[in-house]
Short mmCIF file of C-alpha atoms in Angstrom, two decimals:
data_model
loop_
_atom_site.label_atom_id
_atom_site.label_comp_id
_atom_site.label_asym_id
_atom_site.label_seq_id
_atom_site.Cartn_x
_atom_site.Cartn_y
_atom_site.Cartn_z
CA UNK E 8 12.31 6.52 32.26
CA UNK E 9 14.57 4.59 30.06
CA UNK E 10 12.23 5.51 26.92
CA UNK E 11 12.86 9.32 27.64
CA UNK E 12 16.77 8.86 27.98
CA UNK E 13 17.12 6.36 24.77
CA UNK E 14 15.60 9.10 22.95
CA UNK E 15 18.50 11.77 23.67
CA UNK E 16 20.92 11.07 21.39
CA UNK E 17 19.09 9.69 18.27
CA UNK E 18 16.98 13.20 18.67
CA UNK E 19 20.62 15.13 18.56
CA UNK E 20 21.87 13.39 15.76
CA UNK E 21 18.82 13.40 13.36
CA UNK E 22 17.90 17.01 14.70
CA UNK E 23 21.18 18.33 13.41
CA UNK E 24 21.20 16.68 10.41
CA UNK E 25 17.89 17.91 9.58
CA UNK E 26 19.25 21.58 10.62
CA UNK E 27 22.24 20.73 8.31
CA UNK E 28 19.77 19.82 5.21
CA UNK E 29 17.85 23.00 6.03
CA UNK E 30 21.03 24.96 5.91
CA UNK E 31 22.11 23.32 2.34
CA UNK E 32 18.44 24.80 1.48
CA UNK E 33 18.96 28.21 2.30
CA UNK E 34 18.27 28.46 5.73
CA UNK E 35 20.50 30.51 8.26
CA UNK E 36 22.63 28.48 10.29
CA UNK E 37 21.23 29.78 13.91
CA UNK E 38 21.29 27.64 17.06
CA UNK E 39 17.56 27.93 17.24
CA UNK E 40 16.96 25.97 13.97
CA UNK E 41 19.36 23.17 15.18
CA UNK E 42 17.41 23.29 18.77
CA UNK E 43 13.85 23.52 16.96
CA UNK E 44 14.62 20.49 14.93
CA UNK E 45 16.27 18.03 17.97
CA UNK E 46 13.43 19.33 20.44
CA UNK E 47 10.82 18.47 17.89
CA UNK E 48 11.91 14.60 17.48
CA UNK E 49 12.74 14.61 21.08
CA UNK E 50 8.72 15.37 21.78
CA UNK E 51 7.70 13.32 18.75
CA UNK E 52 9.33 10.49 20.24
CA UNK E 53 8.60 11.51 24.08
CA UNK E 54 4.99 11.30 23.15
CA UNK E 55 4.98 7.43 22.30
CA UNK E 56 6.54 6.66 25.47
CA UNK E 57 3.43 6.56 27.53
CA UNK E 58 1.17 5.11 24.69
CA UNK E 59 3.71 2.03 24.27
CA UNK E 60 3.91 1.58 28.43
CA UNK E 61 -0.05 1.50 28.53
CA UNK E 62 -0.55 -0.77 25.46
CA UNK E 63 2.46 -2.75 26.15
CA UNK E 64 3.92 -2.61 22.28
CA UNK E 65 4.61 -0.39 19.63
CA UNK E 66 1.66 1.02 17.27
CA UNK E 67 1.76 3.03 14.40
CA UNK E 68 -1.23 4.63 15.92
CA UNK E 69 1.30 6.11 18.53
CA UNK E 70 2.89 7.41 15.45
CA UNK E 71 -0.18 9.19 14.22
CA UNK E 72 -1.32 10.45 17.50
CA UNK E 73 1.91 12.04 18.04
CA UNK E 74 2.58 13.41 14.84
CA UNK E 75 -0.82 15.16 14.49
CA UNK E 76 -0.38 16.18 17.93
CA UNK E 77 2.87 18.00 17.01
CA UNK E 78 1.19 19.19 13.69
CA UNK E 79 -1.92 20.74 15.51
CA UNK E 80 0.06 22.67 17.91
CA UNK E 81 2.76 23.97 15.63
CA UNK E 82 0.11 25.16 13.11
CA UNK E 83 -1.86 26.60 16.21
CA UNK E 84 1.46 28.68 17.35
CA UNK E 85 1.72 29.63 13.43
CA UNK E 86 5.04 28.13 13.79
CA UNK E 87 4.85 25.54 10.35
CA UNK E 88 2.28 25.21 8.00
CA UNK E 89 0.24 22.34 6.40
CA UNK E 90 1.37 20.85 3.14
CA UNK E 91 -0.56 19.59 0.26
CA UNK E 92 -3.52 21.62 1.31
CA UNK E 93 -4.09 24.89 -0.50
CA UNK E 94 -5.07 27.64 1.78
CA UNK E 95 -8.72 28.67 -0.14
CA UNK E 96 -9.46 24.81 1.51
CA UNK E 97 -10.62 26.57 4.47
CA UNK E 98 -12.84 28.98 2.64
CA UNK E 99 -14.72 26.25 1.42
CA UNK E 100 -14.92 24.39 4.77
CA UNK E 101 -15.21 26.69 7.44
CA UNK E 102 -15.86 24.22 9.71
CA UNK E 103 -12.54 22.35 9.61
CA UNK E 104 -10.15 24.60 11.24
CA UNK E 105 -6.18 24.47 10.27
CA UNK E 106 -5.03 22.58 13.56
CA UNK E 107 -7.70 20.17 12.88
CA UNK E 108 -6.49 19.50 8.95
CA UNK E 109 -2.89 19.85 10.46
CA UNK E 110 -3.54 17.08 12.87
CA UNK E 111 -4.62 15.07 9.83
CA UNK E 112 -2.04 15.67 7.81
CA UNK E 113 0.88 15.15 10.17
CA UNK E 114 -0.45 12.27 11.50
CA UNK E 115 -0.86 10.79 8.23
CA UNK E 116 2.58 11.80 7.33
CA UNK E 117 3.88 10.23 10.61
CA UNK E 118 1.50 7.10 9.91
CA UNK E 119 3.41 6.39 6.65
CA UNK E 120 6.74 7.09 7.81
CA UNK E 121 6.21 4.70 11.05
CA UNK E 122 4.76 2.28 8.50
CA UNK E 123 7.55 2.57 6.14
CA UNK E 124 10.77 3.26 7.82
CA UNK E 125 9.73 2.18 11.14
CA UNK E 126 7.90 -1.26 9.78
CA UNK E 127 4.94 -0.74 12.60
CA UNK E 128 1.22 -1.99 12.28
CA UNK E 129 -1.56 -0.92 13.64
#
């Protein structure tokens, strides 16, 4: 319970900051933009709470699973794209679906950020 509540303010602050950066880059300033940024950050961190409780410690794998899961769902819903992957990749490798690739890419990004910024280990 305290894990989930402690995530609210950081999500609001960072989500608002990311929304402001998006507006500076040309996005329309809408409540949906702010809410989406706050919500995604909250869910990303909230997904890690039960994993930390089960394992009794913080782990880089938790970041990777949470980031990969959000990436896969976001791509499946058509809300986000997959960075660093050309679209023709899926024509060459039809057995790899976009949500699977999104899980790998976004999980990898979350892993790098968790290691570099969070100092987490496996």
